[in-house]
Amino acid sequence: AEDVLTGKDLAGCRILVSAGPTREEIDPVRYLSNRSSGRMGFAIAAAARRRGAIVTLVAGPVQLMPPAGVEVVSVVSARQMHEVMLGRFAAADVVIKAAAVADYRPMIRQQQKMKKKSEEFILDLEKTPDILAELGQRKAHQILVGFAAETEDLLEHARKKLVSKNLDMIVANDVSIPGAGFDVDTNIVRFIYRNGEMENLELMSKTDVANHLLDRICPLWKKTC
Ligand code: CTP
Ligand code: CA
Protein backbone atom coordinates (compact mmCIF):
# COMPACT_ATOMS: atom_id res chain seq x y z
CA ALA A 1 0.00 0.00 0.00
CA GLU A 2 2.86 2.35 0.83
CA ASP A 3 4.35 1.70 -2.61
CA VAL A 4 1.07 2.67 -4.25
CA LEU A 5 0.98 5.91 -2.28
CA THR A 6 4.56 6.80 -3.22
CA GLY A 7 3.76 6.25 -6.89
CA LYS A 8 6.05 3.29 -7.58
CA ASP A 9 5.05 1.96 -10.99
CA LEU A 10 5.27 -1.74 -10.11
CA ALA A 11 3.46 -1.48 -6.76
CA GLY A 12 1.63 -4.73 -6.11
CA CYS A 13 3.08 -6.53 -9.12
CA ARG A 14 4.20 -10.06 -8.22
CA ILE A 15 7.42 -10.80 -10.10
CA LEU A 16 9.19 -14.14 -10.22
CA VAL A 17 12.80 -13.93 -11.44
CA SER A 18 15.28 -16.76 -11.98
CA ALA A 19 19.00 -16.10 -12.05
CA GLY A 20 22.39 -17.72 -12.18
CA PRO A 21 23.60 -21.06 -13.47
CA THR A 22 22.49 -24.49 -12.43
CA ARG A 23 24.85 -27.18 -11.28
CA GLU A 24 24.41 -30.81 -12.33
CA GLU A 25 26.30 -33.27 -10.16
CA ILE A 26 28.51 -35.97 -11.64
CA ASP A 27 29.81 -37.38 -8.36
CA PRO A 28 30.39 -36.03 -4.81
CA VAL A 29 33.17 -33.68 -5.99
CA ARG A 30 32.28 -32.75 -9.59
CA TYR A 31 29.55 -31.05 -11.54
CA LEU A 32 28.58 -29.56 -14.91
CA SER A 33 27.72 -25.87 -14.98
CA ASN A 34 28.27 -22.68 -16.98
CA ARG A 35 29.72 -19.17 -16.64
CA SER A 36 26.56 -17.35 -15.56
CA SER A 37 27.28 -15.02 -12.62
CA GLY A 38 23.63 -14.29 -11.80
CA ARG A 39 24.26 -10.54 -12.04
CA MET A 40 21.58 -9.82 -14.67
CA GLY A 41 18.81 -11.60 -12.76
CA PHE A 42 19.85 -10.08 -9.43
CA ALA A 43 19.84 -6.60 -11.02
CA ILE A 44 16.30 -7.21 -12.31
CA ALA A 45 15.09 -8.43 -8.91
CA ALA A 46 16.63 -5.44 -7.09
CA ALA A 47 15.27 -2.89 -9.60
CA ALA A 48 11.79 -4.45 -9.52
CA ARG A 49 11.75 -4.28 -5.73
CA ARG A 50 12.83 -0.62 -5.76
CA ARG A 51 9.89 0.06 -8.09
CA GLY A 52 7.44 -1.51 -5.64
CA ALA A 53 7.09 -5.07 -6.95
CA ILE A 54 6.74 -8.11 -4.69
CA VAL A 55 9.76 -10.07 -5.84
CA THR A 56 10.75 -13.72 -5.56
CA LEU A 57 14.22 -14.54 -6.85
CA VAL A 58 15.00 -18.17 -7.63
CA ALA A 59 18.78 -18.30 -7.66
CA GLY A 60 21.21 -20.98 -8.73
CA PRO A 61 24.63 -21.14 -7.02
CA VAL A 62 26.03 -17.58 -7.22
CA GLN A 63 28.30 -15.34 -5.15
CA LEU A 64 26.05 -12.31 -4.80
CA MET A 65 24.34 -10.52 -1.92
CA PRO A 66 20.58 -11.05 -1.83
CA PRO A 67 18.84 -7.79 -2.83
CA ALA A 68 17.08 -6.01 0.05
CA GLY A 69 13.40 -6.80 0.43
CA VAL A 70 13.46 -9.70 -2.04
CA GLU A 71 12.51 -13.27 -1.16
CA VAL A 72 15.38 -15.48 -2.34
CA VAL A 73 14.88 -19.19 -2.96
CA SER A 74 18.23 -20.91 -3.49
CA VAL A 75 18.44 -23.92 -5.78
CA VAL A 76 21.30 -25.94 -7.22
CA SER A 77 20.11 -28.16 -10.07
CA ALA A 78 17.82 -27.66 -13.06
CA ARG A 79 15.48 -30.18 -11.44
CA GLN A 80 15.18 -28.01 -8.31
CA MET A 81 14.76 -24.81 -10.32
CA HIS A 82 12.03 -26.53 -12.35
CA GLU A 83 10.15 -27.54 -9.21
CA VAL A 84 10.31 -24.09 -7.59
CA MET A 85 9.43 -22.15 -10.76
CA LEU A 86 6.42 -24.34 -11.54
CA GLY A 87 5.27 -24.24 -7.93
CA ARG A 88 5.34 -20.46 -7.85
CA PHE A 89 4.08 -19.73 -11.35
CA ALA A 90 0.36 -19.47 -10.56
CA ALA A 91 0.95 -16.72 -7.98
CA ALA A 92 3.07 -14.57 -10.34
CA ASP A 93 2.02 -11.70 -12.61
CA VAL A 94 5.36 -11.44 -14.38
CA VAL A 95 8.02 -14.14 -14.83
CA ILE A 96 11.52 -13.27 -16.03
CA LYS A 97 13.85 -16.18 -16.74
CA ALA A 98 17.37 -14.82 -16.67
CA ALA A 99 18.86 -18.10 -15.41
CA ALA A 100 21.32 -20.09 -17.51
CA VAL A 101 19.83 -23.52 -16.98
CA ALA A 102 22.07 -26.47 -17.86
CA ASP A 103 20.67 -28.12 -20.99
CA TYR A 104 21.98 -31.57 -20.07
CA ARG A 105 22.72 -33.42 -16.86
CA PRO A 106 24.52 -36.69 -16.12
CA MET A 107 22.10 -39.61 -16.44
CA ILE A 108 23.59 -41.10 -13.29
CA ARG A 109 25.13 -39.34 -10.31
CA GLN A 110 27.91 -41.57 -9.01
CA GLN A 111 27.71 -42.22 -5.25
CA GLN A 112 31.50 -42.35 -4.89
CA LYS A 113 34.17 -40.13 -6.39
CA MET A 114 34.97 -41.50 -9.80
CA LYS A 115 38.46 -42.89 -10.33
CA LYS A 116 40.46 -42.20 -13.46
CA LYS A 117 40.94 -45.29 -15.57
CA SER A 118 40.92 -45.37 -19.36
CA GLU A 119 42.50 -42.72 -21.64
CA GLU A 120 39.06 -41.73 -22.92
CA PHE A 121 35.92 -41.35 -20.94
CA ILE A 122 32.33 -40.81 -22.07
CA LEU A 123 29.78 -39.27 -19.74
CA ASP A 124 26.15 -40.11 -20.52
CA LEU A 125 23.90 -37.06 -20.37
CA GLU A 126 20.15 -36.48 -20.62
CA LYS A 127 18.21 -33.33 -21.39
CA THR A 128 16.95 -31.24 -18.48
CA PRO A 129 13.34 -29.99 -18.60
CA ASP A 130 12.92 -26.75 -20.54
CA ILE A 131 11.45 -24.77 -17.67
CA LEU A 132 10.57 -21.68 -19.70
CA ALA A 133 8.85 -23.70 -22.44
CA GLU A 134 6.75 -25.45 -19.81
CA LEU A 135 5.75 -22.13 -18.27
CA GLY A 136 4.84 -20.95 -21.77
CA GLN A 137 2.49 -23.91 -22.15
CA ARG A 138 0.83 -23.17 -18.81
CA LYS A 139 0.64 -19.42 -19.29
CA ALA A 140 -2.66 -17.78 -18.32
CA HIS A 141 -2.56 -14.12 -17.20
CA GLN A 142 1.24 -14.03 -16.76
CA ILE A 143 3.66 -11.89 -18.73
CA LEU A 144 6.49 -14.24 -19.65
CA VAL A 145 9.97 -12.95 -20.47
CA GLY A 146 12.95 -15.05 -21.53
CA PHE A 147 16.58 -14.47 -22.33
CA ALA A 148 18.46 -15.83 -25.32
CA ALA A 149 22.21 -16.20 -24.94
CA GLU A 150 23.78 -16.63 -28.38
CA THR A 151 27.18 -16.47 -30.01
CA GLU A 152 25.89 -16.43 -33.65
CA ASP A 153 22.69 -15.64 -35.61
CA LEU A 154 21.41 -13.77 -32.56
CA LEU A 155 18.11 -12.46 -33.91
CA GLU A 156 17.08 -15.58 -35.77
CA HIS A 157 17.69 -17.81 -32.73
CA ALA A 158 16.08 -15.37 -30.31
CA ARG A 159 12.93 -14.99 -32.45
CA LYS A 160 12.58 -18.78 -32.63
CA LYS A 161 12.76 -19.03 -28.84
CA LEU A 162 10.22 -16.21 -28.40
CA VAL A 163 7.68 -18.13 -30.48
CA SER A 164 8.46 -21.73 -29.49
CA LYS A 165 8.39 -20.95 -25.75
CA ASN A 166 5.25 -18.77 -26.05
CA LEU A 167 6.92 -15.67 -24.55
CA ASP A 168 5.69 -12.09 -24.54
CA MET A 169 9.18 -10.73 -24.88
CA ILE A 170 12.75 -11.99 -25.21
CA VAL A 171 16.01 -10.33 -24.28
CA ALA A 172 18.57 -11.26 -26.93
CA ASN A 173 22.11 -11.25 -25.67
CA ASP A 174 25.20 -11.77 -27.84
CA VAL A 175 27.54 -13.29 -25.27
CA SER A 176 30.52 -13.28 -27.65
CA ILE A 177 30.87 -9.47 -27.46
CA PRO A 178 33.18 -8.19 -24.67
CA GLY A 179 31.06 -6.18 -22.23
CA ALA A 180 28.00 -8.33 -22.85
CA GLY A 181 26.73 -11.33 -20.98
CA PHE A 182 28.75 -13.49 -18.67
CA ASP A 183 30.67 -12.29 -15.65
CA VAL A 184 30.63 -8.53 -16.36
CA ASP A 185 28.60 -5.66 -14.89
CA THR A 186 27.47 -4.43 -18.30
CA ASN A 187 25.36 -5.84 -21.09
CA ILE A 188 24.34 -5.14 -24.70
CA VAL A 189 20.88 -6.49 -25.44
CA ARG A 190 17.95 -6.26 -27.82
CA PHE A 191 14.33 -6.60 -26.82
CA ILE A 192 12.14 -8.54 -29.25
CA TYR A 193 8.34 -8.63 -29.02
CA ARG A 194 5.56 -10.87 -30.31
CA ASN A 195 4.53 -8.37 -32.99
CA GLY A 196 8.04 -8.55 -34.47
CA GLU A 197 9.12 -5.18 -33.09
CA MET A 198 12.66 -4.89 -31.84
CA GLU A 199 14.59 -2.42 -29.74
CA ASN A 200 18.40 -2.20 -29.58
CA LEU A 201 19.96 -0.98 -26.36
CA GLU A 202 23.46 0.50 -26.10
CA LEU A 203 26.16 -0.92 -23.83
CA MET A 204 24.98 -0.13 -20.30
CA SER A 205 25.09 -1.43 -16.74
CA LYS A 206 22.96 -4.46 -15.91
CA THR A 207 20.97 -2.23 -13.55
CA ASP A 208 20.14 0.09 -16.46
CA VAL A 209 19.21 -2.90 -18.64
CA ALA A 210 16.95 -4.10 -15.81
CA ASN A 211 15.19 -0.74 -15.57
CA HIS A 212 14.69 -0.52 -19.35
CA LEU A 213 13.25 -4.02 -19.28
CA LEU A 214 10.88 -3.11 -16.44
CA ASP A 215 9.86 0.06 -18.33
CA ARG A 216 8.61 -2.23 -21.12
CA ILE A 217 7.08 -4.88 -18.89
CA CYS A 218 5.10 -2.43 -16.74
CA PRO A 219 2.52 -1.40 -19.40
CA LEU A 220 2.14 -5.06 -20.48
CA TRP A 221 1.37 -6.00 -16.87
CA LYS A 222 -1.03 -3.06 -16.39
CA LYS A 223 -3.04 -4.26 -19.39
CA THR A 224 -3.63 -7.61 -17.64
CA CYS A 225 -4.89 -5.98 -14.41
N1 CTP B 1 15.67 -22.23 -20.26
C1 CTP B 1 14.91 -22.93 -19.34
N2 CTP B 1 15.15 -24.27 -19.14
C2 CTP B 1 16.11 -24.91 -19.83
C3 CTP B 1 16.90 -24.19 -20.77
C4 CTP B 1 16.65 -22.84 -20.96
O1 CTP B 1 14.02 -22.35 -18.72
N3 CTP B 1 16.32 -26.19 -19.62
C5 CTP B 1 15.39 -20.79 -20.48
C6 CTP B 1 16.50 -19.85 -20.06
O2 CTP B 1 16.34 -19.46 -18.70
C7 CTP B 1 16.31 -18.66 -21.01
C8 CTP B 1 15.72 -19.30 -22.25
O3 CTP B 1 15.19 -20.58 -21.85
O4 CTP B 1 15.39 -17.71 -20.51
C9 CTP B 1 16.68 -19.48 -23.38
O5 CTP B 1 17.82 -20.17 -22.94
P1 CTP B 1 18.95 -20.52 -23.98
O6 CTP B 1 20.01 -21.34 -23.33
O7 CTP B 1 19.35 -19.27 -24.70
O8 CTP B 1 18.13 -21.41 -25.06
P2 CTP B 1 17.75 -22.93 -25.13
O9 CTP B 1 16.29 -23.03 -25.33
O10 CTP B 1 18.33 -23.70 -23.99
O11 CTP B 1 18.43 -23.39 -26.49
P3 CTP B 1 20.02 -23.44 -26.87
O12 CTP B 1 20.81 -23.48 -25.58
O13 CTP B 1 20.16 -24.67 -27.69
O14 CTP B 1 20.30 -22.18 -27.66
CA1 CA C 1 20.53 -23.54 -23.32
XYZ file of C-alpha atoms and ligand atoms in Angstrom:
255
model
C 0.000 0.000 0.000
C 2.857 2.353 0.833
C 4.351 1.696 -2.607
C 1.067 2.670 -4.255
C 0.980 5.915 -2.279
C 4.562 6.800 -3.221
C 3.762 6.251 -6.895
C 6.051 3.291 -7.582
C 5.048 1.963 -10.987
C 5.267 -1.743 -10.114
C 3.465 -1.476 -6.760
C 1.629 -4.734 -6.109
C 3.083 -6.533 -9.123
C 4.203 -10.056 -8.224
C 7.424 -10.796 -10.097
C 9.194 -14.140 -10.222
C 12.802 -13.928 -11.443
C 15.277 -16.756 -11.976
C 19.004 -16.100 -12.048
C 22.392 -17.722 -12.184
C 23.599 -21.061 -13.469
C 22.486 -24.490 -12.426
C 24.852 -27.181 -11.279
C 24.414 -30.805 -12.331
C 26.304 -33.266 -10.163
C 28.514 -35.966 -11.638
C 29.810 -37.382 -8.358
C 30.392 -36.032 -4.813
C 33.170 -33.678 -5.986
C 32.279 -32.753 -9.593
C 29.547 -31.054 -11.538
C 28.581 -29.564 -14.909
C 27.723 -25.872 -14.979
C 28.266 -22.678 -16.980
C 29.721 -19.174 -16.641
C 26.560 -17.349 -15.562
C 27.279 -15.020 -12.617
C 23.632 -14.290 -11.798
C 24.256 -10.538 -12.044
C 21.580 -9.818 -14.669
C 18.813 -11.603 -12.760
C 19.846 -10.085 -9.433
C 19.842 -6.604 -11.017
C 16.297 -7.215 -12.309
C 15.093 -8.428 -8.907
C 16.629 -5.442 -7.089
C 15.270 -2.892 -9.598
C 11.793 -4.447 -9.524
C 11.750 -4.275 -5.726
C 12.825 -0.617 -5.763
C 9.888 0.055 -8.093
C 7.439 -1.511 -5.638
C 7.087 -5.072 -6.955
C 6.743 -8.107 -4.689
C 9.758 -10.075 -5.842
C 10.748 -13.722 -5.563
C 14.224 -14.539 -6.848
C 15.002 -18.172 -7.631
C 18.785 -18.301 -7.659
C 21.212 -20.979 -8.730
C 24.628 -21.141 -7.024
C 26.031 -17.579 -7.221
C 28.303 -15.338 -5.153
C 26.048 -12.307 -4.795
C 24.338 -10.521 -1.916
C 20.577 -11.055 -1.829
C 18.840 -7.792 -2.833
C 17.083 -6.010 0.053
C 13.396 -6.799 0.428
C 13.457 -9.698 -2.039
C 12.513 -13.273 -1.162
C 15.378 -15.475 -2.338
C 14.882 -19.192 -2.963
C 18.233 -20.912 -3.492
C 18.442 -23.922 -5.778
C 21.298 -25.939 -7.223
C 20.112 -28.160 -10.074
C 17.818 -27.659 -13.055
C 15.477 -30.184 -11.438
C 15.180 -28.012 -8.312
C 14.765 -24.806 -10.319
C 12.033 -26.525 -12.350
C 10.154 -27.541 -9.209
C 10.312 -24.093 -7.595
C 9.434 -22.149 -10.763
C 6.420 -24.344 -11.544
C 5.267 -24.242 -7.931
C 5.337 -20.455 -7.846
C 4.079 -19.731 -11.346
C 0.359 -19.470 -10.564
C 0.954 -16.715 -7.977
C 3.068 -14.570 -10.339
C 2.017 -11.700 -12.608
C 5.364 -11.443 -14.380
C 8.020 -14.144 -14.829
C 11.524 -13.273 -16.025
C 13.848 -16.176 -16.736
C 17.372 -14.825 -16.674
C 18.861 -18.102 -15.412
C 21.324 -20.085 -17.509
C 19.825 -23.522 -16.978
C 22.072 -26.475 -17.857
C 20.669 -28.119 -20.988
C 21.982 -31.573 -20.072
C 22.723 -33.424 -16.858
C 24.517 -36.690 -16.122
C 22.100 -39.608 -16.444
C 23.588 -41.102 -13.292
C 25.127 -39.344 -10.313
C 27.910 -41.574 -9.005
C 27.713 -42.221 -5.253
C 31.503 -42.347 -4.893
C 34.170 -40.125 -6.391
C 34.973 -41.504 -9.804
C 38.461 -42.889 -10.330
C 40.459 -42.203 -13.463
C 40.944 -45.294 -15.568
C 40.923 -45.369 -19.361
C 42.502 -42.720 -21.644
C 39.062 -41.735 -22.918
C 35.917 -41.355 -20.942
C 32.332 -40.809 -22.072
C 29.785 -39.265 -19.736
C 26.153 -40.111 -20.516
C 23.904 -37.062 -20.373
C 20.155 -36.485 -20.621
C 18.207 -33.334 -21.389
C 16.951 -31.242 -18.478
C 13.344 -29.995 -18.597
C 12.924 -26.752 -20.544
C 11.449 -24.771 -17.671
C 10.570 -21.685 -19.701
C 8.852 -23.701 -22.441
C 6.747 -25.453 -19.812
C 5.754 -22.129 -18.270
C 4.837 -20.950 -21.770
C 2.487 -23.905 -22.149
C 0.832 -23.173 -18.813
C 0.643 -19.421 -19.293
C -2.657 -17.784 -18.318
C -2.558 -14.123 -17.199
C 1.235 -14.029 -16.760
C 3.658 -11.889 -18.727
C 6.487 -14.244 -19.645
C 9.971 -12.946 -20.466
C 12.953 -15.050 -21.525
C 16.585 -14.468 -22.328
C 18.460 -15.825 -25.318
C 22.215 -16.199 -24.938
C 23.777 -16.633 -28.377
C 27.176 -16.470 -30.014
C 25.892 -16.430 -33.649
C 22.694 -15.644 -35.608
C 21.411 -13.772 -32.559
C 18.108 -12.463 -33.911
C 17.081 -15.581 -35.768
C 17.686 -17.811 -32.725
C 16.076 -15.372 -30.305
C 12.925 -14.994 -32.448
C 12.578 -18.780 -32.632
C 12.756 -19.029 -28.838
C 10.221 -16.214 -28.401
C 7.678 -18.135 -30.479
C 8.460 -21.734 -29.493
C 8.387 -20.949 -25.754
C 5.255 -18.771 -26.048
C 6.917 -15.666 -24.545
C 5.686 -12.089 -24.545
C 9.180 -10.727 -24.876
C 12.751 -11.992 -25.210
C 16.011 -10.326 -24.279
C 18.567 -11.260 -26.925
C 22.111 -11.249 -25.667
C 25.202 -11.773 -27.842
C 27.538 -13.287 -25.272
C 30.524 -13.280 -27.651
C 30.874 -9.469 -27.459
C 33.177 -8.189 -24.675
C 31.065 -6.180 -22.226
C 28.000 -8.326 -22.851
C 26.734 -11.332 -20.981
C 28.749 -13.492 -18.673
C 30.668 -12.286 -15.647
C 30.627 -8.533 -16.356
C 28.603 -5.661 -14.892
C 27.474 -4.428 -18.305
C 25.365 -5.840 -21.089
C 24.344 -5.139 -24.698
C 20.885 -6.488 -25.438
C 17.955 -6.260 -27.816
C 14.331 -6.598 -26.824
C 12.135 -8.542 -29.250
C 8.343 -8.625 -29.017
C 5.556 -10.871 -30.307
C 4.535 -8.373 -32.993
C 8.038 -8.547 -34.471
C 9.118 -5.181 -33.089
C 12.657 -4.886 -31.837
C 14.587 -2.421 -29.739
C 18.402 -2.196 -29.583
C 19.963 -0.977 -26.361
C 23.456 0.499 -26.096
C 26.159 -0.923 -23.834
C 24.984 -0.128 -20.301
C 25.090 -1.426 -16.744
C 22.963 -4.457 -15.913
C 20.972 -2.228 -13.549
C 20.141 0.091 -16.456
C 19.213 -2.902 -18.636
C 16.953 -4.095 -15.806
C 15.192 -0.737 -15.573
C 14.691 -0.516 -19.347
C 13.246 -4.020 -19.277
C 10.881 -3.111 -16.435
C 9.855 0.064 -18.329
C 8.610 -2.231 -21.125
C 7.080 -4.879 -18.886
C 5.097 -2.432 -16.735
C 2.525 -1.403 -19.396
C 2.136 -5.055 -20.483
C 1.366 -5.997 -16.873
C -1.033 -3.062 -16.390
C -3.042 -4.261 -19.391
C -3.629 -7.607 -17.639
C -4.890 -5.981 -14.408
N 15.668 -22.226 -20.264
C 14.908 -22.926 -19.343
N 15.149 -24.266 -19.142
C 16.114 -24.908 -19.830
C 16.898 -24.190 -20.773
C 16.653 -22.844 -20.961
O 14.023 -22.348 -18.717
N 16.319 -26.192 -19.621
C 15.390 -20.789 -20.477
C 16.502 -19.851 -20.058
O 16.341 -19.465 -18.703
C 16.309 -18.660 -21.010
C 15.720 -19.301 -22.250
O 15.195 -20.580 -21.847
O 15.387 -17.708 -20.511
C 16.681 -19.475 -23.383
O 17.815 -20.168 -22.938
P 18.950 -20.520 -23.980
O 20.011 -21.340 -23.325
O 19.351 -19.267 -24.705
O 18.129 -21.407 -25.059
P 17.753 -22.933 -25.126
O 16.288 -23.033 -25.332
O 18.331 -23.704 -23.985
O 18.434 -23.390 -26.489
P 20.023 -23.438 -26.870
O 20.808 -23.480 -25.579
O 20.162 -24.667 -27.692
O 20.300 -22.177 -27.657
Ca 20.530 -23.541 -23.316
